[in-house]
PDB file of C-alpha atoms in Angstrom:
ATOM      1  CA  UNK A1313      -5.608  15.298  23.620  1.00 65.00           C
ATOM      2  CA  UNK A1314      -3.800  18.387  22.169  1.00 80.00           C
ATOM      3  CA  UNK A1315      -0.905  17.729  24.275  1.00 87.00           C
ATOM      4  CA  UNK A1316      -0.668  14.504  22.826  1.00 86.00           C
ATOM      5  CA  UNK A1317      -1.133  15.469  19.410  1.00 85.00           C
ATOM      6  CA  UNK A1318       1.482  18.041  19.679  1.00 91.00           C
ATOM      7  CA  UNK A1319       3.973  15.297  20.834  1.00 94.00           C
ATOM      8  CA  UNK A1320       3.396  13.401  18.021  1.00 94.00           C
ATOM      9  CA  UNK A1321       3.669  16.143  15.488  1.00 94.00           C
ATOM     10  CA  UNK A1322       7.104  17.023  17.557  1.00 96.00           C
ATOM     11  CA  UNK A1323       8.177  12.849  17.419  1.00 97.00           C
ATOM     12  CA  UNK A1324       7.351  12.735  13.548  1.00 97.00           C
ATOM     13  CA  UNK A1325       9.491  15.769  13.175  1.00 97.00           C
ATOM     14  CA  UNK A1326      12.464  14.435  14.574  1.00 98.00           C
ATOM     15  CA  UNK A1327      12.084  11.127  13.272  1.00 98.00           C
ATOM     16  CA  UNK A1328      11.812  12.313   9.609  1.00 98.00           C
ATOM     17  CA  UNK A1329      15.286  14.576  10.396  1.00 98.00           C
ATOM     18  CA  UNK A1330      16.759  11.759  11.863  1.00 97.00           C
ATOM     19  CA  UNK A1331      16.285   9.597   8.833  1.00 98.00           C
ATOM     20  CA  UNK A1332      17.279  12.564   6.595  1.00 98.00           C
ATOM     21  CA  UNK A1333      20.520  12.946   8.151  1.00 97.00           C
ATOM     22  CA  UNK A1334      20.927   8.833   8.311  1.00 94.00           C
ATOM     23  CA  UNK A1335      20.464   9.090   4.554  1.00 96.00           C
ATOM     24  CA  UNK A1336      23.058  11.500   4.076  1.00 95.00           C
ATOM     25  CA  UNK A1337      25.322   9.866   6.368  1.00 90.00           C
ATOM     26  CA  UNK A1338      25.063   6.257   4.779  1.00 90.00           C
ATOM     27  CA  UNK A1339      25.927   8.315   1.355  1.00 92.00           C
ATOM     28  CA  UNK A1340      29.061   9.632   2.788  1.00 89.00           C
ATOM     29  CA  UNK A1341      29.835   6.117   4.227  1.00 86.00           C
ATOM     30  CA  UNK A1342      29.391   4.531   0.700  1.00 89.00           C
ATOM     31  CA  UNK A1343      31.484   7.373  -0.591  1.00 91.00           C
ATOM     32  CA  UNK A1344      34.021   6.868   1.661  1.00 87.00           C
ATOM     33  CA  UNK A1345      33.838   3.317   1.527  1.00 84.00           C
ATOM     34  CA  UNK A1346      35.228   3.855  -2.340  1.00 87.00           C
ATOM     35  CA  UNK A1347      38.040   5.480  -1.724  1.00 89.00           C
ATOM     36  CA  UNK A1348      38.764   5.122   1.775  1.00 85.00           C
ATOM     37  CA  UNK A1349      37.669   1.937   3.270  1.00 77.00           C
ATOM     38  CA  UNK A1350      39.703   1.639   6.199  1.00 72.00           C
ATOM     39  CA  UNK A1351      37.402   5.371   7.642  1.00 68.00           C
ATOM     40  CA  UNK A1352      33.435   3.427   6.871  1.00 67.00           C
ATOM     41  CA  UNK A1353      33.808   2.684  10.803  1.00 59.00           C
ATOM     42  CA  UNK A1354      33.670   6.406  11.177  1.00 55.00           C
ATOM     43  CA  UNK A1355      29.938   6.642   9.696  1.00 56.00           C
ATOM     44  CA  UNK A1356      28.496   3.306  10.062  1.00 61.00           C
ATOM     45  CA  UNK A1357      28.495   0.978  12.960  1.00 59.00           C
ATOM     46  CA  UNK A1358      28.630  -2.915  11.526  1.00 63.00           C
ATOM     47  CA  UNK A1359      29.102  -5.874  13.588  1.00 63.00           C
ATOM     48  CA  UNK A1360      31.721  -8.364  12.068  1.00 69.00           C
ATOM     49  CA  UNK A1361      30.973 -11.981  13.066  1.00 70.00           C
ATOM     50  CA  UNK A1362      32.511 -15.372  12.160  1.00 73.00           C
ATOM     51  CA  UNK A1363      30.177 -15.029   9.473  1.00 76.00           C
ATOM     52  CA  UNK A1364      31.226 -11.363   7.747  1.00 79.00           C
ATOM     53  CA  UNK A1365      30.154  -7.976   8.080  1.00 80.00           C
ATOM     54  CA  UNK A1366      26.189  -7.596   9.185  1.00 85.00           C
ATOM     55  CA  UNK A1367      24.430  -5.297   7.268  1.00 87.00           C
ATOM     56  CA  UNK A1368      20.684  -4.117   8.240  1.00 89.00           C
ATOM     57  CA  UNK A1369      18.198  -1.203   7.431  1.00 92.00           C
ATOM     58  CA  UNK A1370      14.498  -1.882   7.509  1.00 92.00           C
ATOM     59  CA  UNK A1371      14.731  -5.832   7.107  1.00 90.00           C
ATOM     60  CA  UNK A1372      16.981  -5.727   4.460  1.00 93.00           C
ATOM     61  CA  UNK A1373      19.843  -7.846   5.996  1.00 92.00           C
ATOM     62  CA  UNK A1374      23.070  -8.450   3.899  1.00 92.00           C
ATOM     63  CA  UNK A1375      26.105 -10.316   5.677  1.00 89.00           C
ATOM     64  CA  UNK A1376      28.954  -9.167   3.676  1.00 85.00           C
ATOM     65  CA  UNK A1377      32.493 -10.824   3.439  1.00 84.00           C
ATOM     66  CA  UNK A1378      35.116  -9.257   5.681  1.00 80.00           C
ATOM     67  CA  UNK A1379      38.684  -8.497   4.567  1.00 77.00           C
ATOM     68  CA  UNK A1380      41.594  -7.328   6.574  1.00 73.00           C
ATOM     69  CA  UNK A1381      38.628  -6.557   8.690  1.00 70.00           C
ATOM     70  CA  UNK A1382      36.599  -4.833   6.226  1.00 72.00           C
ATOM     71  CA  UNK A1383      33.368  -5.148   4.365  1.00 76.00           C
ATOM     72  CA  UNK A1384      33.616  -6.258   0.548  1.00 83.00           C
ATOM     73  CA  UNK A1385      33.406  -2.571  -0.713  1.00 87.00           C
ATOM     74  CA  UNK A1386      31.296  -3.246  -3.516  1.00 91.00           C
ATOM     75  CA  UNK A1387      28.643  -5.387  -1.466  1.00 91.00           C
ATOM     76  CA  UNK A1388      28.703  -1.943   0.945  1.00 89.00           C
ATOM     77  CA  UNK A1389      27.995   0.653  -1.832  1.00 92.00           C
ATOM     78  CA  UNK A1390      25.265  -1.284  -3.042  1.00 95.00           C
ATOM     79  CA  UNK A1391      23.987  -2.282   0.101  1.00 94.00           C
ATOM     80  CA  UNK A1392      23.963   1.345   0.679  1.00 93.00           C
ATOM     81  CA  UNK A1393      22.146   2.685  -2.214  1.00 95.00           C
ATOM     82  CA  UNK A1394      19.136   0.389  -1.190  1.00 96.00           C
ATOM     83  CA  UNK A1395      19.588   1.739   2.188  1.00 96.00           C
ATOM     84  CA  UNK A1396      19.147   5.093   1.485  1.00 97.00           C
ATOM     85  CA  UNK A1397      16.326   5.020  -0.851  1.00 97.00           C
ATOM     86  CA  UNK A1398      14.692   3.046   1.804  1.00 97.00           C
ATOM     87  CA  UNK A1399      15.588   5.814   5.053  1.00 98.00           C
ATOM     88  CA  UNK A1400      14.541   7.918   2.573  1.00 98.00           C
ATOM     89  CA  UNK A1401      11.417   6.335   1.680  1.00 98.00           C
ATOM     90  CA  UNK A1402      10.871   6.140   5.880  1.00 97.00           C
ATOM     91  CA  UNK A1403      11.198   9.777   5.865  1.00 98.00           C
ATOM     92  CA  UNK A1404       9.093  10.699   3.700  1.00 98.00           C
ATOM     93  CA  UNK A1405       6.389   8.253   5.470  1.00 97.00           C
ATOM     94  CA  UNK A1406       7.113  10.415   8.830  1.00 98.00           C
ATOM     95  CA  UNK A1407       7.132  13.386   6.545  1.00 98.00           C
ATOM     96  CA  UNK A1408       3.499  12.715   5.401  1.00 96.00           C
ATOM     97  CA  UNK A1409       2.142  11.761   8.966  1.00 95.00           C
ATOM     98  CA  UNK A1410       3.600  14.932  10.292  1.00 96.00           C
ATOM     99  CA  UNK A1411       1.575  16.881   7.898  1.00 95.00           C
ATOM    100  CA  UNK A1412      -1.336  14.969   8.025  1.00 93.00           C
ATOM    101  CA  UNK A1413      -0.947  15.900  12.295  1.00 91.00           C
ATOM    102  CA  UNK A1414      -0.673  19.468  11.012  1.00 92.00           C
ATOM    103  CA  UNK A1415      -3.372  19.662   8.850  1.00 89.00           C
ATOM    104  CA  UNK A1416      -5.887  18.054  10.799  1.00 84.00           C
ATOM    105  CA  UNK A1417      -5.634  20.337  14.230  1.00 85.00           C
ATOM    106  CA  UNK A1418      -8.575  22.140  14.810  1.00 77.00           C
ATOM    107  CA  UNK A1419     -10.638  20.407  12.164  1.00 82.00           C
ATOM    108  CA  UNK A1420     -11.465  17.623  10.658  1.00 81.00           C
ATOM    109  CA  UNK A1421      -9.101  14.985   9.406  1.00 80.00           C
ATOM    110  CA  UNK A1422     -11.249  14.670   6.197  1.00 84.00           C
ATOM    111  CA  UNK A1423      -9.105  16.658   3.622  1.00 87.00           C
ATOM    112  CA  UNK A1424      -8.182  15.395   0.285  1.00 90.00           C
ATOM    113  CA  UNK A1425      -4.668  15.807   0.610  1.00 91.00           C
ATOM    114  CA  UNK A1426      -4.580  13.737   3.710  1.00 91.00           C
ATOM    115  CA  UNK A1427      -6.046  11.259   1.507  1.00 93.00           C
ATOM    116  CA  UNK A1428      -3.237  11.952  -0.616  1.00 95.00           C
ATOM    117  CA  UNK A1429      -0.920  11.638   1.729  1.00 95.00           C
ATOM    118  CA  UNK A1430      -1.890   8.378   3.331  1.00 94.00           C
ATOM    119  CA  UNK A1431      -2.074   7.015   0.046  1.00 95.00           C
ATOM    120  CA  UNK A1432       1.689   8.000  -0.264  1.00 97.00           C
ATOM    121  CA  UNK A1433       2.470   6.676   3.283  1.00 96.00           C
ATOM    122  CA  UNK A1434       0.549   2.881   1.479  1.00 96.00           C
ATOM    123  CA  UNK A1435       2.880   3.524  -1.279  1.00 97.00           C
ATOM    124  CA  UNK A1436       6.228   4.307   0.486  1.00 97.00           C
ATOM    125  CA  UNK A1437       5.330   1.390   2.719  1.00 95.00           C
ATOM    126  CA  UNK A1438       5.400  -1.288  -0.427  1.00 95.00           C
ATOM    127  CA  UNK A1439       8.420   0.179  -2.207  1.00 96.00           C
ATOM    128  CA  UNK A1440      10.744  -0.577   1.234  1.00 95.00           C
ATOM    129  CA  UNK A1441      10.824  -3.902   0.916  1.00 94.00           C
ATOM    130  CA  UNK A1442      11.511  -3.776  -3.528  1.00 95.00           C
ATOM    131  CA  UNK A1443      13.745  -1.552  -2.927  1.00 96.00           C
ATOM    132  CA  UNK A1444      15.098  -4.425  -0.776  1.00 95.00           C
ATOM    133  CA  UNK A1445      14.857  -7.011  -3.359  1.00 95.00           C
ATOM    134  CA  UNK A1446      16.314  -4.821  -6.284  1.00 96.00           C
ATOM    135  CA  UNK A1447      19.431  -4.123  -4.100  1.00 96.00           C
ATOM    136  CA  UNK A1448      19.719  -7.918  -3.280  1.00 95.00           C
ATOM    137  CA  UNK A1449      19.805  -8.430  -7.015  1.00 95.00           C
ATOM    138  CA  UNK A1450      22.366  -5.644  -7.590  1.00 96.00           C
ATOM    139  CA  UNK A1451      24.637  -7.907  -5.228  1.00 95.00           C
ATOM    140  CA  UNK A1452      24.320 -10.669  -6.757  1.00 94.00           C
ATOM    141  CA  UNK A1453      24.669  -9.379 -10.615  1.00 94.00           C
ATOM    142  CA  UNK A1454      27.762  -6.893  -9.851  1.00 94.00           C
ATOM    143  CA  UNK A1455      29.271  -9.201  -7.131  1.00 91.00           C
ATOM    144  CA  UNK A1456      28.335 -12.420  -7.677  1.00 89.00           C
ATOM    145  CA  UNK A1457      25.450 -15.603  -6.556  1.00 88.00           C
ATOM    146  CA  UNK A1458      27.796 -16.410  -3.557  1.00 87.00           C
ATOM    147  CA  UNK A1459      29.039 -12.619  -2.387  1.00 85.00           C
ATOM    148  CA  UNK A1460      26.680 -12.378   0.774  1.00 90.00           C
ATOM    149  CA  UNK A1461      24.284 -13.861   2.686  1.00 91.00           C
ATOM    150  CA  UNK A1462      21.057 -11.590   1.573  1.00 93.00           C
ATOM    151  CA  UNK A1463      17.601 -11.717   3.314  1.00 92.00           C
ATOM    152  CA  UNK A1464      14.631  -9.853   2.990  1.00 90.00           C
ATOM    153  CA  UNK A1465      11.459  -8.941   5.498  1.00 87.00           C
ATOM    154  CA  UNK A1466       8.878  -8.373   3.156  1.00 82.00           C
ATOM    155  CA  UNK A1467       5.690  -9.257   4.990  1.00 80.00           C
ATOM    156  CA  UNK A1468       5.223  -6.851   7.755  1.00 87.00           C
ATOM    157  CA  UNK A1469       6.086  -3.624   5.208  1.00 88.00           C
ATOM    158  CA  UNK A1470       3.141  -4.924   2.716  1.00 88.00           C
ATOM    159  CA  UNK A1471       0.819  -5.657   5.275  1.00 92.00           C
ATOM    160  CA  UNK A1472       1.012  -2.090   6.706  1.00 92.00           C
ATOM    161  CA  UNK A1473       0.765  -0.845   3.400  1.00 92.00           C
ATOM    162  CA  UNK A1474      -2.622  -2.784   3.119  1.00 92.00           C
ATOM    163  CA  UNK A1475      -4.144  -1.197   6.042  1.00 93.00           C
ATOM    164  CA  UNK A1476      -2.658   2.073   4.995  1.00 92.00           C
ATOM    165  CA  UNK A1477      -4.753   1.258   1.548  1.00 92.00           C
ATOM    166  CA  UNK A1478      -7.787   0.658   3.428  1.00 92.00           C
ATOM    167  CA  UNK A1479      -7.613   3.752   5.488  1.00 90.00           C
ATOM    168  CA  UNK A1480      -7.127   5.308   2.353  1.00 91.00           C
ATOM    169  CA  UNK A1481     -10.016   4.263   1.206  1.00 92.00           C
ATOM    170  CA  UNK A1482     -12.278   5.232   4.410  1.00 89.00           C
ATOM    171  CA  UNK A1483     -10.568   9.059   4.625  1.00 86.00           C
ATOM    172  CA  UNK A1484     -11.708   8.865   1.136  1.00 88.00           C
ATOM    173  CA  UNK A1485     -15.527   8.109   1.616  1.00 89.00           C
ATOM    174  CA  UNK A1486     -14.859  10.770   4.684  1.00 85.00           C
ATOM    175  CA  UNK A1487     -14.147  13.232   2.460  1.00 85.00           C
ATOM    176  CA  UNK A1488     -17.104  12.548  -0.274  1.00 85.00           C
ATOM    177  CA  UNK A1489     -19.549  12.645   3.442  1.00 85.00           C
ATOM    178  CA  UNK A1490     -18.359  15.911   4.743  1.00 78.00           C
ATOM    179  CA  UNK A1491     -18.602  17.540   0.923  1.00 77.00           C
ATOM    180  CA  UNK A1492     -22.436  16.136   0.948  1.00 75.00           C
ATOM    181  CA  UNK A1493     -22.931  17.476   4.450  1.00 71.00           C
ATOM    182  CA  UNK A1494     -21.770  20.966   3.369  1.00 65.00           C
ATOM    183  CA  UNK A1495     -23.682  20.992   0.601  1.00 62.00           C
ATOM    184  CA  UNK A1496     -26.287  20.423   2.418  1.00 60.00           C
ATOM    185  CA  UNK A1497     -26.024  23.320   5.001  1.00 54.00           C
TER     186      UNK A1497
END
């Protein structure tokens, strides 16, 4: 078991970098994307269809239009500001679960900043897909009803933030147990 725990504590490390330095990436891309559009292909990968440019991050899809065979710039920067905040919100989730691995070798799980924590991860979890939405707005206000195609995967995020809630909520009543336990002994 302690050879799989360490794994994960190693996988939630690199996953967290990984989105940190996908985050900083996507900045440079919007950056570059301003005054340099013809050089995005150098820090972000998008397929063009028959359709436009295909944006994605987390269920946030965006098809953008394509000229001279580049994305609409504006559509991209703002595209990419919701993209970031929501690697960055993914971060922080595998952040969180990396210290709540940490924290609970060798003893119990039962801590109140775990609790903390996984009410974070619940939190984090909800915001990805707003962030989503706010973005998709910001598209159409700055670039118009009809500049891209935008969808939205909302479901899955909230539902995982419920049952990070509800665990929440049982770490919690863990916590108030062990307390009465030791104040018993």
């Amino acid at each position: 078991m302690k050879k799989l725990d360490r794994i994960t504590i190693i996988a939630t490390k690199v996953a967290e970098v990984c989105h940190w330095v996908a985050a900083v990436l996507l900045v440079a891309a919007a950056i570059c994307s301003i005054f340099m559009p013809s050089q995005v292909g150098r820090f972000v990968g998008y397929s063009i269809t028959e359709d436009g440019a295909e944006l994605s991050v987390y269920g946030f899809d965006v098809i953008a239009p394509v000229e001279n065979g580049l994305a609409d710039v504006k559509v991209f920067v703002i595209f990419s500001i919701g993209a970031v905040i929501m690697i960055s919100l993914m971060a922080m989730i595998f952040r969180n679960l990396n210290l709540i691995l940490k924290a609970a070798q060798g003893t119990t799980p039962f801590q109140k900043d775990n609790v903390r924590m996984l009410k974070e991860i619940g939190i984090f979890l909800a915001a990805i897909p707003l962030v989503g939405f706010a973005a998709g707005w910001n598209i159409r206000i700055f670039c118009g009803v009809d500049a891209a195609e935008i969808s939205n995967n909302i479901g899955s995020y909230f539902v995982m933030a419920l049952v990070a809630f509800c665990l929440t909520r049982f770490f919690s009543h863990g916590v108030e147990l062990e307390n009465d336990v030791d104040g018993l002994v």
